[in-house]
GROMACS .gro file of C-alpha atoms in nm:
model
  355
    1UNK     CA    1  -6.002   0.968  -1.830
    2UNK     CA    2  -5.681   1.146  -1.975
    3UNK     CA    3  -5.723   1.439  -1.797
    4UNK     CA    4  -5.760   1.194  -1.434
    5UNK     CA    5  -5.431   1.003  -1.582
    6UNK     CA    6  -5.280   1.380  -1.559
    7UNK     CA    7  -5.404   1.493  -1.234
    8UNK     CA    8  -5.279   1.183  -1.066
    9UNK     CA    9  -4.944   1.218  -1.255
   10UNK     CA   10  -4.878   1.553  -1.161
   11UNK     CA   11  -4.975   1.469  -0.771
   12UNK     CA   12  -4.764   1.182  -0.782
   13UNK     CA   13  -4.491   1.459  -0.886
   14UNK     CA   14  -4.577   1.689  -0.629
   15UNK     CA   15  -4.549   1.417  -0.398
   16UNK     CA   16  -4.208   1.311  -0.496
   17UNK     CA   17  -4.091   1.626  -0.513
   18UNK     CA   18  -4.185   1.756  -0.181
   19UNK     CA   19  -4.029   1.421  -0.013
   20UNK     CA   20  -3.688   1.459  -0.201
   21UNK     CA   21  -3.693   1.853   0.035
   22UNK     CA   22  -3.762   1.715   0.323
   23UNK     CA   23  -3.466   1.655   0.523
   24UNK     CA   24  -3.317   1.364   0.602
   25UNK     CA   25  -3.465   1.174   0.983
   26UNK     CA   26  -3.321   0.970   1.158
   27UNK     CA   27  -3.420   0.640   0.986
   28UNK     CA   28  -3.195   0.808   0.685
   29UNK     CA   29  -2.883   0.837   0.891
   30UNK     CA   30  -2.655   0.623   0.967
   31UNK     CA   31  -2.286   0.548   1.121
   32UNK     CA   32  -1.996   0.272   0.993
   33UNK     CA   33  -1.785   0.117   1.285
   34UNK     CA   34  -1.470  -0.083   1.183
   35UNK     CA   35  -1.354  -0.329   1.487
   36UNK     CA   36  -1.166  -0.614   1.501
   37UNK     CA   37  -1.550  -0.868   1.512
   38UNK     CA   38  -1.624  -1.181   1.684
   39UNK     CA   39  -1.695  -1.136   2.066
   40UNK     CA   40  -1.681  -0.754   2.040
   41UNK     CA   41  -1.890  -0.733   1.771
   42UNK     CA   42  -2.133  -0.957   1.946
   43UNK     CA   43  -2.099  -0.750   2.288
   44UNK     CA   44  -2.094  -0.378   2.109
   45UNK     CA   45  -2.444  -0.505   1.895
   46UNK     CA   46  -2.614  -0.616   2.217
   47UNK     CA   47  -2.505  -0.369   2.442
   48UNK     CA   48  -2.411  -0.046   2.280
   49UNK     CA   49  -2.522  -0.051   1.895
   50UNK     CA   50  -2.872  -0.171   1.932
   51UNK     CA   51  -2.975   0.024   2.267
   52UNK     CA   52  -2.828   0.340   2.062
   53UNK     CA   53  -3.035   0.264   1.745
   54UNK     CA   54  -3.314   0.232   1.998
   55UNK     CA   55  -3.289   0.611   2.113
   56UNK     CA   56  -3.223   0.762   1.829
   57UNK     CA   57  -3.305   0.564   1.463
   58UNK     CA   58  -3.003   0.610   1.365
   59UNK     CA   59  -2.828   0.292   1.213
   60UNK     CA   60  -2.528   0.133   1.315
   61UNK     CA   61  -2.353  -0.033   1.043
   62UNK     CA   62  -2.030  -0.281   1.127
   63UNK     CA   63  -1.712  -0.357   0.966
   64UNK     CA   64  -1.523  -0.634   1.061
   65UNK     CA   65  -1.147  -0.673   0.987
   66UNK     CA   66  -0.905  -0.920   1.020
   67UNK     CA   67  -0.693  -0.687   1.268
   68UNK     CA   68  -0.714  -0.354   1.410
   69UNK     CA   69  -0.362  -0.281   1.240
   70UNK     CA   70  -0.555  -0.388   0.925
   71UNK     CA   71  -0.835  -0.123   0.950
   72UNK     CA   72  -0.563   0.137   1.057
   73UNK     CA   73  -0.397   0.067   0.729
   74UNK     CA   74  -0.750   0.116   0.528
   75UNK     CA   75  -0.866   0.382   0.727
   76UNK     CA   76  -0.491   0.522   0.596
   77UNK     CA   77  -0.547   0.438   0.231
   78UNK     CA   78  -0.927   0.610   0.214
   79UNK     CA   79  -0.820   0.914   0.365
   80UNK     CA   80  -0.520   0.993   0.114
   81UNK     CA   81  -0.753   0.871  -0.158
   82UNK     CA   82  -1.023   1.107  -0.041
   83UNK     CA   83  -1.272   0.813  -0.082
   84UNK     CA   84  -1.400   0.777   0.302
   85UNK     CA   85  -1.638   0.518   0.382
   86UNK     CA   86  -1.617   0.441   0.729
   87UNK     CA   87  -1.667   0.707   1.026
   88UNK     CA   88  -1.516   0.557   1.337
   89UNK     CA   89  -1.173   0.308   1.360
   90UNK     CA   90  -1.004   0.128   1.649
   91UNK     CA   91  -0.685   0.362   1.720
   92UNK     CA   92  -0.376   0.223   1.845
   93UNK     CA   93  -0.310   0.314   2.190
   94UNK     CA   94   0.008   0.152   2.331
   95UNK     CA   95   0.040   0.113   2.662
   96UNK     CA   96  -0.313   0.224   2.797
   97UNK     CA   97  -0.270   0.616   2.737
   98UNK     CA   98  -0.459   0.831   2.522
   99UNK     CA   99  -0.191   0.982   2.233
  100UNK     CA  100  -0.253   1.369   2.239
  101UNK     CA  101  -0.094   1.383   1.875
  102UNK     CA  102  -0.350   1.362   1.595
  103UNK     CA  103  -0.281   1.124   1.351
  104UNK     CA  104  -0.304   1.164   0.947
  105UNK     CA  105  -0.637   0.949   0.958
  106UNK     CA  106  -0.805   1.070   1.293
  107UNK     CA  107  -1.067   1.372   1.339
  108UNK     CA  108  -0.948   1.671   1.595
  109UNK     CA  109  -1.227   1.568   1.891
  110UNK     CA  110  -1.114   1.884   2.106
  111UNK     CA  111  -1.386   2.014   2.088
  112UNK     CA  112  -1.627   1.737   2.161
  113UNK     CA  113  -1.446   1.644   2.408
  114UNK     CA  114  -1.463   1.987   2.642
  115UNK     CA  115  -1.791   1.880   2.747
  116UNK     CA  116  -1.675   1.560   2.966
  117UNK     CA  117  -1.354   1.761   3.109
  118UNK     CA  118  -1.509   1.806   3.451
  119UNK     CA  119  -1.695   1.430   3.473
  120UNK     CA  120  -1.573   1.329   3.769
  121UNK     CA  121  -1.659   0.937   3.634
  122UNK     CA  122  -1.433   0.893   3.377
  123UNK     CA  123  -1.099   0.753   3.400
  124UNK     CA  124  -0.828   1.027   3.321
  125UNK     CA  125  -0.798   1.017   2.938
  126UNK     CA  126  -1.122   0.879   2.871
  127UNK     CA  127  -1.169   1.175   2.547
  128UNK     CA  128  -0.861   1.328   2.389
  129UNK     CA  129  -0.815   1.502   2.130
  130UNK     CA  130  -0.707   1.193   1.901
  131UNK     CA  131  -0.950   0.965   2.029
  132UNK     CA  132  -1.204   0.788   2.302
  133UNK     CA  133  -1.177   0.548   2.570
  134UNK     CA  134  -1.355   0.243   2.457
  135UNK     CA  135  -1.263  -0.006   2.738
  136UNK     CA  136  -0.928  -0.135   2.897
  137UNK     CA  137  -0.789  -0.477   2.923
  138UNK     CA  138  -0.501  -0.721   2.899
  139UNK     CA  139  -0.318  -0.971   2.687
  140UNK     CA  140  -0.227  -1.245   2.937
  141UNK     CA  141  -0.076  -1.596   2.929
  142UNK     CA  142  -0.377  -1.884   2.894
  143UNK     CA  143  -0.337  -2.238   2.880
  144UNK     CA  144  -0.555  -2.577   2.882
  145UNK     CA  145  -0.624  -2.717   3.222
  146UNK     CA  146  -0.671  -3.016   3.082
  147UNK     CA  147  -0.348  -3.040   2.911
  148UNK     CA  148  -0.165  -2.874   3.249
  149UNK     CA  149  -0.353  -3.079   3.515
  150UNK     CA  150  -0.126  -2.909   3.776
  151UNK     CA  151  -0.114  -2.614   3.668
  152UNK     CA  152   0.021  -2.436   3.355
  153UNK     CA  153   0.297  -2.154   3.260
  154UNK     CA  154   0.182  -1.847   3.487
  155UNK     CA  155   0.474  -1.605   3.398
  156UNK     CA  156   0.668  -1.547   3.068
  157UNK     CA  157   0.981  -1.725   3.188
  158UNK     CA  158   0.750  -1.995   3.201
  159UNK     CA  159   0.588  -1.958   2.904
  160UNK     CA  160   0.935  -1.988   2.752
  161UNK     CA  161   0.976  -2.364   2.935
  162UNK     CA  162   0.928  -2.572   2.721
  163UNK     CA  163   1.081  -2.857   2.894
  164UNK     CA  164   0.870  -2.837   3.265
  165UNK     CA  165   0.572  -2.693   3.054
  166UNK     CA  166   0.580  -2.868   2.721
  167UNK     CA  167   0.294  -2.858   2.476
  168UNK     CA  168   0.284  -2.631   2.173
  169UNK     CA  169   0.245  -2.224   2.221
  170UNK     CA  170   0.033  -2.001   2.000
  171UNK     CA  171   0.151  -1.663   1.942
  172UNK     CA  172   0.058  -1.319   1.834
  173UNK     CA  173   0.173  -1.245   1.494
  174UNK     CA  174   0.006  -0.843   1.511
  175UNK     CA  175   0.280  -0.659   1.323
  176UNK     CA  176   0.303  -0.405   1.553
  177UNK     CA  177   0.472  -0.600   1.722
  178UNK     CA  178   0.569  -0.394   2.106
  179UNK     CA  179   0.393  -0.691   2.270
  180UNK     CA  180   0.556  -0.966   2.173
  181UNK     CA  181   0.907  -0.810   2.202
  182UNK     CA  182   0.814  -0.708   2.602
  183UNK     CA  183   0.716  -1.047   2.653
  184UNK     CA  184   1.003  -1.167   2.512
  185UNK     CA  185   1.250  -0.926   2.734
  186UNK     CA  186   1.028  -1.070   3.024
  187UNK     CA  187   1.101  -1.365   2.976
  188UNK     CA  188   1.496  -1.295   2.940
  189UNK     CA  189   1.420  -1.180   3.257
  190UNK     CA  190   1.438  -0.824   3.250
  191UNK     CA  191   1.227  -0.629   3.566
  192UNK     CA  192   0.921  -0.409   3.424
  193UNK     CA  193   1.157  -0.089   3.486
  194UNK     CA  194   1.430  -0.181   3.273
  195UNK     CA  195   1.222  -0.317   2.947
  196UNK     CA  196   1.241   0.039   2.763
  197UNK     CA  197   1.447   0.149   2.557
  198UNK     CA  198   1.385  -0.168   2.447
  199UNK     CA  199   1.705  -0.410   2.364
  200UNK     CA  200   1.514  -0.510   2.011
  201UNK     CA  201   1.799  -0.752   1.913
  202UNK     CA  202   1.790  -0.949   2.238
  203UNK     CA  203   1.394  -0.925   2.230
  204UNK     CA  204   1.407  -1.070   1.891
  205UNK     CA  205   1.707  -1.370   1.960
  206UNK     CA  206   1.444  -1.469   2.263
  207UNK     CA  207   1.185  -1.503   2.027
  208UNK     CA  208   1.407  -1.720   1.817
  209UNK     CA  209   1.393  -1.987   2.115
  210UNK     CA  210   1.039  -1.969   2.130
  211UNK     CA  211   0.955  -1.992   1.714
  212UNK     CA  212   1.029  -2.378   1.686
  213UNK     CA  213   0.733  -2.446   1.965
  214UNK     CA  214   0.483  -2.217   1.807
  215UNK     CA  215   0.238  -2.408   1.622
  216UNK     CA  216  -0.062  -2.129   1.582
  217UNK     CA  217   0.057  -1.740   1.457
  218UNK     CA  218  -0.254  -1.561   1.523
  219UNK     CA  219  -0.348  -1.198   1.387
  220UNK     CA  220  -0.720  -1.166   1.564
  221UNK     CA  221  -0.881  -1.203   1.843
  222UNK     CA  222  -1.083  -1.483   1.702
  223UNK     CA  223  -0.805  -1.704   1.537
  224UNK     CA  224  -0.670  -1.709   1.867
  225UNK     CA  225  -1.024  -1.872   2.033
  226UNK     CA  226  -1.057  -2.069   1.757
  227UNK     CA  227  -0.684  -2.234   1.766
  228UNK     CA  228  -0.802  -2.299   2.138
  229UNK     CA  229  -1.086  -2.470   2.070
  230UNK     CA  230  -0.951  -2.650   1.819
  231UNK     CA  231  -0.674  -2.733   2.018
  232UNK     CA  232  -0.417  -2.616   1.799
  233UNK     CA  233  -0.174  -2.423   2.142
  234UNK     CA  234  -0.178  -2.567   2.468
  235UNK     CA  235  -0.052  -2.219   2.612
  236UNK     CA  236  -0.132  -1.930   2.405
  237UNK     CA  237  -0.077  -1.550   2.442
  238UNK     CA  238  -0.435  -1.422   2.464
  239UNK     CA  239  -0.708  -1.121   2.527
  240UNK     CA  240  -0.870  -1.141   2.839
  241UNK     CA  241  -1.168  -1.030   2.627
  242UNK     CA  242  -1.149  -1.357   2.448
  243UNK     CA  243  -1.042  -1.553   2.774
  244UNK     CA  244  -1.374  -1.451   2.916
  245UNK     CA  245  -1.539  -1.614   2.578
  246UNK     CA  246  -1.370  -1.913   2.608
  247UNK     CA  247  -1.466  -1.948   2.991
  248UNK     CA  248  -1.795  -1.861   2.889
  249UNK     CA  249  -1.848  -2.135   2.643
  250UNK     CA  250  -1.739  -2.392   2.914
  251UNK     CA  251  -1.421  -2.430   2.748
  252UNK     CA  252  -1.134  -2.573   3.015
  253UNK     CA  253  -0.933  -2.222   3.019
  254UNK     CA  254  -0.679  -2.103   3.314
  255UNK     CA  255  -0.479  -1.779   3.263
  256UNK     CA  256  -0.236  -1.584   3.451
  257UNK     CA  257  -0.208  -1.142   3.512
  258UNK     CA  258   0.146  -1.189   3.629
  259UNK     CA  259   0.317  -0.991   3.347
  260UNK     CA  260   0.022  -0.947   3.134
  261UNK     CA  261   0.059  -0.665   2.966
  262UNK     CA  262  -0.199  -0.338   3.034
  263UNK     CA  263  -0.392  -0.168   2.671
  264UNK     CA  264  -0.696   0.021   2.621
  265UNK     CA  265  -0.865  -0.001   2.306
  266UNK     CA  266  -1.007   0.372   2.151
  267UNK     CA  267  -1.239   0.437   1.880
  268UNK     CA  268  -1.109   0.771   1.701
  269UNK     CA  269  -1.370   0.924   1.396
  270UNK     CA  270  -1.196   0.899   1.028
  271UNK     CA  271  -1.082   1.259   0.889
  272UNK     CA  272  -1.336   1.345   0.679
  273UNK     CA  273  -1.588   1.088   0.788
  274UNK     CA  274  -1.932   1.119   0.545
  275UNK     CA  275  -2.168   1.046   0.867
  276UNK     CA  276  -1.922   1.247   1.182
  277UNK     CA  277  -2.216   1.385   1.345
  278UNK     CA  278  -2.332   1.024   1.364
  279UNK     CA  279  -2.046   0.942   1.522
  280UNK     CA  280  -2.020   1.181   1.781
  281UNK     CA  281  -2.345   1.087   1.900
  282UNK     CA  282  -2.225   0.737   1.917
  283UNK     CA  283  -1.935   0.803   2.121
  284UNK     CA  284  -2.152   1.078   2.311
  285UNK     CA  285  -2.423   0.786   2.387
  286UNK     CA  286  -2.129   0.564   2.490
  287UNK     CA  287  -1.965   0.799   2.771
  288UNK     CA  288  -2.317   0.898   2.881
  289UNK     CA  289  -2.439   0.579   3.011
  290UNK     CA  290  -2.231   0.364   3.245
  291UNK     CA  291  -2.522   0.108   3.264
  292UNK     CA  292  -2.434   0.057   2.900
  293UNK     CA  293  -2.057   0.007   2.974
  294UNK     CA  294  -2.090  -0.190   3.213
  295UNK     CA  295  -2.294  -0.448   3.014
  296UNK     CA  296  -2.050  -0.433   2.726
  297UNK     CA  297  -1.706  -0.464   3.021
  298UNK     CA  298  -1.890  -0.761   3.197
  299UNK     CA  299  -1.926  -0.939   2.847
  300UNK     CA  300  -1.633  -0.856   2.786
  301UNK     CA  301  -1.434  -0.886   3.085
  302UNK     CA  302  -1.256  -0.552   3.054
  303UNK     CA  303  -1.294  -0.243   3.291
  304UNK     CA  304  -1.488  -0.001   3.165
  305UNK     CA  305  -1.411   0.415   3.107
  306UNK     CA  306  -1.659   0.533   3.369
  307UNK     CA  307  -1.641   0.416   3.767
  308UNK     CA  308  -1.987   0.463   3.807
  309UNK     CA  309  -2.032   0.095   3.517
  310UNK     CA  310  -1.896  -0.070   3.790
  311UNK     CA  311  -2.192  -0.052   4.032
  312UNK     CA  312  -2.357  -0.258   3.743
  313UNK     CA  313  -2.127  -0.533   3.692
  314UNK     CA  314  -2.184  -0.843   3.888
  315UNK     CA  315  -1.948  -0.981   4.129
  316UNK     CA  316  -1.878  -1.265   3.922
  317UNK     CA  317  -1.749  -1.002   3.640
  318UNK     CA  318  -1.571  -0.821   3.894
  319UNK     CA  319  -1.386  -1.108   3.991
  320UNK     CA  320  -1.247  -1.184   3.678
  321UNK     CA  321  -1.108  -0.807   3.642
  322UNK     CA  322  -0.757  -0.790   3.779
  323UNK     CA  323  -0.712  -0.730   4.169
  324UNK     CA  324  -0.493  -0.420   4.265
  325UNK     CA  325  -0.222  -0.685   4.377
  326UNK     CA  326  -0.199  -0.853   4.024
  327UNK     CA  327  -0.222  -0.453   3.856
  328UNK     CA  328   0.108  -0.413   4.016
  329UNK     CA  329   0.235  -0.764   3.836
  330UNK     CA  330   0.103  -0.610   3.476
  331UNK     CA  331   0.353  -0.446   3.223
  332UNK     CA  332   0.235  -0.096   3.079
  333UNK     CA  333   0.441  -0.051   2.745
  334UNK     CA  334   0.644   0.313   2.722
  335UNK     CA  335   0.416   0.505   2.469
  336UNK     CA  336   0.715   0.751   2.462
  337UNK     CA  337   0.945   0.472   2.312
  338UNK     CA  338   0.675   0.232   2.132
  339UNK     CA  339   0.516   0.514   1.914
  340UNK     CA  340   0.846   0.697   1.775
  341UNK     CA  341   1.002   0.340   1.660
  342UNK     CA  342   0.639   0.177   1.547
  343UNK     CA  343   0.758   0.169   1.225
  344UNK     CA  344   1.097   0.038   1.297
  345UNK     CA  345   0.963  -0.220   1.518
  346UNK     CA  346   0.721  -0.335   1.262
  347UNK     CA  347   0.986  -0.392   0.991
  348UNK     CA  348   1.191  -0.549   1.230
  349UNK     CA  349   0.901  -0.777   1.266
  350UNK     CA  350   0.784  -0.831   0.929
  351UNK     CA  351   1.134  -0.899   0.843
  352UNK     CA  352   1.170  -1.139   1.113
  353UNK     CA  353   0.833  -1.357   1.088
  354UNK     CA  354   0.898  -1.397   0.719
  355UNK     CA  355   1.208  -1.603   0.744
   0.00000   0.00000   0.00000
């Protein structure tokens, strides 16, 4: 009996032993995407995360932060500390073009990027060096149509009105804080040409007129659909993405592109990411397969990197992208000035919202 007890011990060992040198399949590997949540969580897990675990067993594991400045900041802090966790991050992106700089907390992609140079498909910029093309949309001016029976505020001017377009505004309160200040200039009245280098004190006194009529500061994409639903802003500065959501749900939503502004959102891989060949092959899978992107754009109502997505979108998502006409309307923000005086811009606002 003892000598059965050792047998099966010492095959149990074997056993053990030979597993622990095997290496690692796919069911062992995984990849950690920080976003911003809600609707893009929802859209990215349908669309993109789940088909990819489909093809290749690798798990897709999603952080959710308040703001995408907030994961910037964390995405900071573990690299300095050495102590990564996460492999890919939403990178900023002002004004809808790809930064060639690398950043202190972003992987050099050069390389993996050499093998989409000559796609014909994707957008110019779609994979830099700092970062990838994840989809590109706008922050527009929405307001209830049941509040504004005829019509609500359709430019920033407007927006500013409080006397022909009363009701209470929501407002971003994203500390980077480019947006808000362009709108502002807007609705001063400045043309698109003349917003940069941006006049920060006069951006900031405009602001000053609006701040008594705010009744919602929002930091996320899904404070600001939940201050809609809950009624909370009557006119509110807010993603298409989430515009889309909040049509969607039947909720009574109009919106305006005329001076919306233009961004793109990226996903860049963390410097020293534990899992980057797991996220290349995300990104990879992403790029690779415009029926994917298109899914994820139509949910989202955003245009997606590759033209040929668009073949796969119905007309009804189409529709809701802007037109060529109301592109010429939009405001692209000066990367050239915005990224030099971030920092300035953001003290200015931190400084400023505080009061």
């Amino acid at each position: 009996m003892k000598s059965k007890l050792m047998v099966g011990l010492c095959g149990l060992a074997a056993f053990l032993l030979a597993s622990s040198a095997v290496p690692a399949t796919a069911q062992d590997r995984q990849v950690v995407v920080s976003h911003s949540g809600g609707s893009y969580e929802k859209a990215m897990r349908e669309f993109w995360f789940d088909p990819f675990e489909k093809a290749t067993g690798i798990k897709v594991v999603s952080v959710a932060t308040s703001d995408q400045e907030e994961g910037r900041a964390k995405v900071q802090a573990m690299v300095k500390s050495g102590n990564v966790t996460w492999d890919i991050f939403t990178e900023a992106d002002a004004g809808g073009e790809a930064p060639d700089h690398l950043t202190t907390r972003a992987d050099d992609l050069s390389d993996f990027c050499m093998q989409f140079k000559d796609r014909p498909d994707l957008m110019p910029g779609s994979c830099k060096a700092a970062s990838v093309l994840f989809l590109s949309g706008a922050t527009v001016i929405a307001y209830n149509k049941e509040h504004f029976p005829k019509g609500g505020p359709t430019t920033w001017k407007e927006f500013w009105d409080t006397t022909d377009f009363p009701g209470a505004r929501g407002f971003q309160a994203n500390a980077s804080a480019y947006g808000q200040l362009t709108m502002a200039l807007l609705a001063e009245g400045l043309p698109k040409d003349k917003l940069y280098p941006m006049d920060v004190d006069r951006a900031f006194k405009k602001l000053d007129e609006l701040r008594p009529h705010v009744t919602q500061w929002y930091a996320s994409g899904d404070q600001m659909v939940q201050g809609f639903r809950n009624g909370q802003f009557d006119a509110g500065v807010l993603y298409m993405t989430r515009v889309t959501a909040l049509k969607n749900e039947g909720q009574p939503i109009g919106w305006s592109f005329n001076g919306a502004l233009l961004f793109s959102d990226r996903f860049a891989v963390v410097k020293g990411a534990p899992h980057k060949a797991e996220a290349l092959e995300l990104l990879k899978f992403y790029l690779d397969s415009p029926e994917v992107q298109a899914k994820l754009c139509e949910a989202l109502s955003a245009v997606p990197p590759s033209k040929d997505a668009l073949k796969y979108m119905s007309a009804e998502a189409r529709a809701l992208m802007p037109t060529p006409d109301q592109l010429s309307e939009m405001v692209i923000p000066d990367p050239k000035w915005v990224v030099p005086n971030q920092q300035m811009l953001i003290d200015r606002w931190n400084t400023w919202i505080q009061k």
